Short mmCIF file of C-alpha atoms (C1' of nucleotides) in Angstrom, two decimals:
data_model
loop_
_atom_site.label_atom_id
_atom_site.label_comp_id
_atom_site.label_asym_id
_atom_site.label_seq_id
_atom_site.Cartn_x
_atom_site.Cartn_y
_atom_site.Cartn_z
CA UNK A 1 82.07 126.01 99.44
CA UNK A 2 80.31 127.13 102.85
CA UNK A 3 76.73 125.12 103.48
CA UNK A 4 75.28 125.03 107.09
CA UNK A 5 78.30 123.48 108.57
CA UNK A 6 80.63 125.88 107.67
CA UNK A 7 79.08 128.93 107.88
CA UNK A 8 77.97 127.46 111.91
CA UNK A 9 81.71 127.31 112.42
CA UNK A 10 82.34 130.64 111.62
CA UNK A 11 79.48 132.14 113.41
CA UNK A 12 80.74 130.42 116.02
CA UNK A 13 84.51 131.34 115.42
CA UNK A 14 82.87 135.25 115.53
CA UNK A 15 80.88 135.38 118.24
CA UNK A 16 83.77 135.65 121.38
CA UNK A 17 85.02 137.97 118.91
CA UNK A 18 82.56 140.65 117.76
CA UNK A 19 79.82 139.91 120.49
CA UNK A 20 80.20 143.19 123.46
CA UNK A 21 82.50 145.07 121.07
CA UNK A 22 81.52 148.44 119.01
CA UNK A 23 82.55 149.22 115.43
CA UNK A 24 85.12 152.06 115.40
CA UNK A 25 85.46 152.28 111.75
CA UNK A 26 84.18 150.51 108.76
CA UNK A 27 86.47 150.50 105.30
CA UNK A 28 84.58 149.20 102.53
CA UNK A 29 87.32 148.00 99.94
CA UNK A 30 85.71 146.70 96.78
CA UNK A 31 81.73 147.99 95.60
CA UNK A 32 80.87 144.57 94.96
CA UNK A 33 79.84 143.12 98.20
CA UNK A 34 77.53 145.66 99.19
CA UNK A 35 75.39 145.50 95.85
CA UNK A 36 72.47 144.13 97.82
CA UNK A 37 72.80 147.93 99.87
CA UNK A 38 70.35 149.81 97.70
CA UNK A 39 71.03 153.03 99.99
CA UNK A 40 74.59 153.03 99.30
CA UNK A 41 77.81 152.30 100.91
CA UNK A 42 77.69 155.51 102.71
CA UNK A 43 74.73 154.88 104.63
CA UNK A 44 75.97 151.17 105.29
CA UNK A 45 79.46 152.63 107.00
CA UNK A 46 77.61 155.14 108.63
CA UNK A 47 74.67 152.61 110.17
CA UNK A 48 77.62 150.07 111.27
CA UNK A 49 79.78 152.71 112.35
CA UNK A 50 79.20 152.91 116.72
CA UNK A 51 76.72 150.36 116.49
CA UNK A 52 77.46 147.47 119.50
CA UNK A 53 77.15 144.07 118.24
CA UNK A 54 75.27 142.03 120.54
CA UNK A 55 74.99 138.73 119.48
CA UNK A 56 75.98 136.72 116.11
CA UNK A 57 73.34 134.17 114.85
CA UNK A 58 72.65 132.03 111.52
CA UNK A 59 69.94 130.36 109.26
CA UNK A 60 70.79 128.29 106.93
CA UNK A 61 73.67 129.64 104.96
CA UNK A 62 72.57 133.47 106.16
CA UNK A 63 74.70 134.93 108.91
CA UNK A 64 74.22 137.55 110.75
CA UNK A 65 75.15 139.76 113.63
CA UNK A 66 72.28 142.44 115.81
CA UNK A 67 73.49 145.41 116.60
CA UNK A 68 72.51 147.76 119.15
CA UNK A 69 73.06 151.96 118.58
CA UNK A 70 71.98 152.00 115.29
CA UNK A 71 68.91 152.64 112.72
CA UNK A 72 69.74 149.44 111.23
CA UNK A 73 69.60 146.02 113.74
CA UNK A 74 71.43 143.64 111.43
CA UNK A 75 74.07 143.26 109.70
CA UNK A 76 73.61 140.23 107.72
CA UNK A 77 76.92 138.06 105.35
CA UNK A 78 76.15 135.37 102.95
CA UNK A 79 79.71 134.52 102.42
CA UNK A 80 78.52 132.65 98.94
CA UNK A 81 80.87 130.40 97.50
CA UNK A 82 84.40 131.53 98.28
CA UNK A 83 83.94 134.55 101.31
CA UNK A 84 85.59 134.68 104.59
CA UNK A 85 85.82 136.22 107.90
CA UNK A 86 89.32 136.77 108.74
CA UNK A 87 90.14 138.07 112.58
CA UNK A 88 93.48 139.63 113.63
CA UNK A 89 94.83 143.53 114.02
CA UNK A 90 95.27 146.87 112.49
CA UNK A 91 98.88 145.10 111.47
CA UNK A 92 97.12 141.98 109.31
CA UNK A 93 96.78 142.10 105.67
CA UNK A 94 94.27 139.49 104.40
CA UNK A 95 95.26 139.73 101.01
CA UNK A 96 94.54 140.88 97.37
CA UNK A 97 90.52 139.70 98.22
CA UNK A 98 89.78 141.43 100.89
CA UNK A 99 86.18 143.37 100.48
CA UNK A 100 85.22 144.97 104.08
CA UNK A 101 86.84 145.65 107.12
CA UNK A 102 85.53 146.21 110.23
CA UNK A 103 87.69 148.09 113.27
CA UNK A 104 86.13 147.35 116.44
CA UNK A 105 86.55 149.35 119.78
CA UNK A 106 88.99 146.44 121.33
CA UNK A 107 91.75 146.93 118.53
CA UNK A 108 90.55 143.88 116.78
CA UNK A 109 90.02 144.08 112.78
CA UNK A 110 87.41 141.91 111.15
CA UNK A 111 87.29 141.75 107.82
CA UNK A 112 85.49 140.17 104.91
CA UNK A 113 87.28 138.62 101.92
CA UNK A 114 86.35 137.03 99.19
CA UNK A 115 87.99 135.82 95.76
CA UNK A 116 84.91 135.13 93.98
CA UNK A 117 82.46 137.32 95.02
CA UNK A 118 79.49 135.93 95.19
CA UNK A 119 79.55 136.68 98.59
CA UNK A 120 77.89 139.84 100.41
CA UNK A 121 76.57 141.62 103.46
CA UNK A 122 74.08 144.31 103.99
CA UNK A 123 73.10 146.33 106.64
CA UNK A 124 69.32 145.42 107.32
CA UNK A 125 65.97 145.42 109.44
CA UNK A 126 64.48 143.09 111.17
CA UNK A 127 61.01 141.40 110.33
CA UNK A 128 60.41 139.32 114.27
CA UNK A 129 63.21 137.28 114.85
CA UNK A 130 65.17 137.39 111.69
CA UNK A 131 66.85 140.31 109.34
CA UNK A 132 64.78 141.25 106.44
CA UNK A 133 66.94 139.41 103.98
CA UNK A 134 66.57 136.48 105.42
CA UNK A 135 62.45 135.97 105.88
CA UNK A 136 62.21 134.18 102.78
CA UNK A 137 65.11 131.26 103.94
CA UNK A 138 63.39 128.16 105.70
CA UNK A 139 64.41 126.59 109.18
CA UNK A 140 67.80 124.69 108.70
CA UNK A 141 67.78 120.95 110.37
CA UNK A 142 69.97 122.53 113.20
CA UNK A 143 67.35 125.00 114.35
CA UNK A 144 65.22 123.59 117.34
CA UNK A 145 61.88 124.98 115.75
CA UNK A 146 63.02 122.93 112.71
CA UNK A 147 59.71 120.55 111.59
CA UNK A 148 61.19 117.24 110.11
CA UNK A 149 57.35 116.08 109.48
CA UNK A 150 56.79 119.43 107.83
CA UNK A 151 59.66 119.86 105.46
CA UNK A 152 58.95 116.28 103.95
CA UNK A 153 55.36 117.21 103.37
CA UNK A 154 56.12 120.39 101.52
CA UNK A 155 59.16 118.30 99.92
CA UNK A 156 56.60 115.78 98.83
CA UNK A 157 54.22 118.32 97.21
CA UNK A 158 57.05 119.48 94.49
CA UNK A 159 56.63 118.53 91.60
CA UNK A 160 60.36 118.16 91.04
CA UNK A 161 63.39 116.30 91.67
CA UNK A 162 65.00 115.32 95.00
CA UNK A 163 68.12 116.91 94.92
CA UNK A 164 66.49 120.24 93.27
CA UNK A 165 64.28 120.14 96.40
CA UNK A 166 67.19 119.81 98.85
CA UNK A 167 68.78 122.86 97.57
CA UNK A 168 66.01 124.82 97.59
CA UNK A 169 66.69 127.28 100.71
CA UNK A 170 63.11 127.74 101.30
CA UNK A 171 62.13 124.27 101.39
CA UNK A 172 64.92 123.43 104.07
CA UNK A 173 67.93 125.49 104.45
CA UNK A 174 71.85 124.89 105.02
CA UNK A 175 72.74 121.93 101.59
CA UNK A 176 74.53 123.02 98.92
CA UNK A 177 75.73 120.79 96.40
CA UNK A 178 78.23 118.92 98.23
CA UNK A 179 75.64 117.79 101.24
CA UNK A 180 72.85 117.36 98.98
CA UNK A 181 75.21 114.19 97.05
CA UNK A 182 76.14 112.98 100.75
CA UNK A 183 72.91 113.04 101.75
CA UNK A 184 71.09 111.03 98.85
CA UNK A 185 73.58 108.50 98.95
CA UNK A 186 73.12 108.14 102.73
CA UNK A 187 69.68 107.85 101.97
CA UNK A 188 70.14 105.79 98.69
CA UNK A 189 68.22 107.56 96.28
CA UNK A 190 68.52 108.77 93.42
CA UNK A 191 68.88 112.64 92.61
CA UNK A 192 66.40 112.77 90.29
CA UNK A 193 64.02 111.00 92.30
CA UNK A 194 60.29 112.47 91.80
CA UNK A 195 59.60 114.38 95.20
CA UNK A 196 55.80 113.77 94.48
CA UNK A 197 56.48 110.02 94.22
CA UNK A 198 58.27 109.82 97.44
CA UNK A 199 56.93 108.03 100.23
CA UNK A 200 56.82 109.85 103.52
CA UNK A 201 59.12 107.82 105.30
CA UNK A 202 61.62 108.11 102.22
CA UNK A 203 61.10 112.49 102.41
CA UNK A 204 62.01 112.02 106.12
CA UNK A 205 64.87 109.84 105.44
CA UNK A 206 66.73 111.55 102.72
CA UNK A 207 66.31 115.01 105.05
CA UNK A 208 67.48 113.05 108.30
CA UNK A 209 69.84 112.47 106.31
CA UNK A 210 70.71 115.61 105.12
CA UNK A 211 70.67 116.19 109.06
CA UNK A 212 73.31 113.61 109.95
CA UNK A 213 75.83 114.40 107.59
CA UNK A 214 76.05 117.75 108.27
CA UNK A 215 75.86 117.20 112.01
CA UNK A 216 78.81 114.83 111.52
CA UNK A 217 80.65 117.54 108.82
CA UNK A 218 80.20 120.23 112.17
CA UNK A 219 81.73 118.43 114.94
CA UNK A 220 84.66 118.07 112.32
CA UNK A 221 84.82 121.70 111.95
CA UNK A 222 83.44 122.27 108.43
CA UNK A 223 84.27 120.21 105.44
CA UNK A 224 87.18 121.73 103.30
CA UNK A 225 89.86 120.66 100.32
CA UNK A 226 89.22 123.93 99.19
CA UNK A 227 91.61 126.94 100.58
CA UNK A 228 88.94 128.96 99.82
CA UNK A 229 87.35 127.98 102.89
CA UNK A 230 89.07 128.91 106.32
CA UNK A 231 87.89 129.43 110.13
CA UNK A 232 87.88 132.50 111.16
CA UNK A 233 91.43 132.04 112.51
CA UNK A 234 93.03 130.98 109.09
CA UNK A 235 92.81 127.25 109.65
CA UNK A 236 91.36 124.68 107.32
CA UNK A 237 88.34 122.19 107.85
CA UNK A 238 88.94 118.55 107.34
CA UNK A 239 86.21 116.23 106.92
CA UNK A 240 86.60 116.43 103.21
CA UNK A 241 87.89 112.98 104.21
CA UNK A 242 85.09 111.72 105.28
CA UNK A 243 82.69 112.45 102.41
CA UNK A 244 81.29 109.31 100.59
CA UNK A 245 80.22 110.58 96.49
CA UNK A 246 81.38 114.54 96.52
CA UNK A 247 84.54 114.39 94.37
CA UNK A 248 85.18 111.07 94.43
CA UNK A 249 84.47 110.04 90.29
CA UNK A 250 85.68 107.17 89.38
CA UNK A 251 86.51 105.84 93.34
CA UNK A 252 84.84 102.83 94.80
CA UNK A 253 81.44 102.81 96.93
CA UNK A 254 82.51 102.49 100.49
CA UNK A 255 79.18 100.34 100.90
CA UNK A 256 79.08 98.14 97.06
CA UNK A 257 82.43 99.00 95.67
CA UNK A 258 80.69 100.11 92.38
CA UNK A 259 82.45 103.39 90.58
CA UNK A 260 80.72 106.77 92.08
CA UNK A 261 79.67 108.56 88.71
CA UNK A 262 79.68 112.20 87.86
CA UNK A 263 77.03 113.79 85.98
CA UNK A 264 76.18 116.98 84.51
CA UNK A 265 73.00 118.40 87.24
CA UNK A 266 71.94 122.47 86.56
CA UNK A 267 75.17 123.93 85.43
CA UNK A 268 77.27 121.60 87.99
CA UNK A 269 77.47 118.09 88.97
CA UNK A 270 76.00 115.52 91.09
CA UNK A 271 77.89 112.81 92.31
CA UNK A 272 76.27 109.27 93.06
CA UNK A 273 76.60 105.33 93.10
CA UNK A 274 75.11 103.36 90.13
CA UNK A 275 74.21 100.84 92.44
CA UNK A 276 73.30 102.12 95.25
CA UNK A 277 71.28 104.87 93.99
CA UNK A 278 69.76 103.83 90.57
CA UNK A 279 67.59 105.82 88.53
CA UNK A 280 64.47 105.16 89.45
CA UNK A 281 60.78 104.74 87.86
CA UNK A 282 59.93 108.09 88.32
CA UNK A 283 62.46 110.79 87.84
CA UNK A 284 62.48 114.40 86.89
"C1'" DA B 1 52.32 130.26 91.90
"C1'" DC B 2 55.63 127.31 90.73
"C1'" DG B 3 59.60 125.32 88.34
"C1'" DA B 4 63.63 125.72 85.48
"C1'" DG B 5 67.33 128.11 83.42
"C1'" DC B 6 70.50 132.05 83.33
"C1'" DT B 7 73.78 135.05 85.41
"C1'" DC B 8 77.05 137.09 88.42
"C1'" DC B 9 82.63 136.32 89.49
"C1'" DT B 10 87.76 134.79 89.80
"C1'" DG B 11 91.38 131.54 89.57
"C1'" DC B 12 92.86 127.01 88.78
"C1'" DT B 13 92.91 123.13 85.48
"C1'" DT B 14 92.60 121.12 81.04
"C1'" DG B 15 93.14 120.73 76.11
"C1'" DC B 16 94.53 122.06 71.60
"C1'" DT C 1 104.53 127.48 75.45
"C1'" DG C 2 100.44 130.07 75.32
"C1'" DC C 3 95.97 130.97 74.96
"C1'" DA C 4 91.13 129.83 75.48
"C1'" DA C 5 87.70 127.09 77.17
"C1'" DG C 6 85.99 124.55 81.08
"C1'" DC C 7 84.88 124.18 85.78
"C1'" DA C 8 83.72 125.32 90.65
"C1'" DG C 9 78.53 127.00 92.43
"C1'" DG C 10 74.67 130.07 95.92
"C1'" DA C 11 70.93 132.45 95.06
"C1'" DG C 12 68.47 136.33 92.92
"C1'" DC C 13 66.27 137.12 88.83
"C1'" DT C 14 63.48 136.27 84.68
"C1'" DC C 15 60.68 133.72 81.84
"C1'" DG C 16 57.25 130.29 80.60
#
DNA sequence: ACGAGCTCCTGCTTGC
DNA sequence: TGCAAGCAGGAGCTCG
């Protein structure tokens, strides 16, 4: 499952790879990552096909490379919950998932795969400093424009809960699931804590937080049990280890030694401490 | 405008 | 044993 951590250390897996090179040929294997491509998959091979990739940055989840030599500047990848960039040559196969390939002009072959699809790219335009896809996503906590003071005042004028808020990509971007339950029980609260009841000093916490743990999850290259996730070179993440609620029902606090508890949160679960994190007075 | 719920998808796990 | 249901979940979309 790819948050901010993971999709930083593919960008930065990609970028001696793709950045200088030109895109010889693009194959597109399966119709269902380019679905965002209203013009077609034509017009996406032929924008990306010759276009020089010149540098390959990231927001939040959102990664993308600019191109020079072509109408369109971006091409933009949310890999979703299960895509990939896979590097090697004309001689790899990356298996019965892979979506996109991408032949660049120093024999290497990039290419996209992705068992369960919710993952896709697009060849875009820019709107200033970002691809058009990606105007709407907020600032991630790694991003040195990033304003702490700001997020938690927009956090605390939600009427909703915490965790809700933390995924919300254009309140702060980079958690998914998995951070959001690290991060609240670093921050010991609740997930159904009432944003508008939150102090300011508790907003900033729980996204410092947020911060922290997915600083740590980065220098350990990306948190992964999941085979689903790789680098860019085929290797696994490892600070699955590490992680204090995520997946651990049943398994003893590392701070009170109480049972972490899995419960049913929008379609998927949240993982916390009963006594660390209790529900509080006001939860929604 | 904002918040909440639904939906897309595949493969592994669980239960009858 | 075999089949079906459950589960994993990011984010765009729709509805209230």
């Amino acid at each position: 499952m790819p948050e901010l951590p993971e999709v930083e250390t593919v960008r930065r897996g990609l970028e001696p790879v793709v950045v200088g090179r030109r895109v010889l040929r693009v194959s597109v294997l399966s119709h269902r990552p380019l679905r965002r491509q209203a013009e077609g998959e034509r017009a996406f091979s032929d924008w990306l096909t010759g276009a020089r990739i010149t540098s390959v940055q990231r927001r939040g989840k959102y990664l993308w490379w600019w191109l020079a030599d072509t109408q369109r500047p971006a091409l933009v990848a949310h890999l979703g919950m299960s895509g990939q960039f896979r590097t090697g040559t004309s001689q790899d196969g990356f298996g019965p998932h892979e979506r996109v390939r991408f032949e660049l002009d120093d024999g290497a072959v990039l290419s996209f795969v992705d068992q369960r699809t919710f993952g896709w790219v697009l060849a875009d335009t820019a709107v200033g400093d970002v691809p058009a896809s990606v105007e709407h996503i907020a600032r991630d906590p790694f991003d040195e424009r990033f304003d702490l003071r700001g997020a938690a005042a927009r956090m605390r004028s939600r009427r909703t809960g915490v965790k809700r808020a933390l995924l919300d990509q254009t309140l702060v971007s980079g958690i998914g699931n998995i951070y959001a339950d690290e991060a609240l029980w670093r921050a010991k609260m609740h997930p159904s804590h009432a944003t508008d009841s939150l102090s300011r000093s508790a907003a900033t916490a729980v996204l410092g937080a947020a911060a922290e743990v997915m600083a740590a999850a980065l220098q350990a290259g990306g948190t992964s049990f999941d085979p689903l996730y790789v680098h860019v070179n085929g290797e696994s993440g490892w600070f699955s280890r590490d992680l204090a609620v995520y997946g651990r029902e049943g398994e003893p606090c590392r701070r009170c030694g109480r049972a972490i508890l899995r419960e049913a949160f929008a379609n998927r679960s949240s993982y916390r401490c009963p006594g660390c994190q209790p529900l509080p007075a006001r939860a929604r």
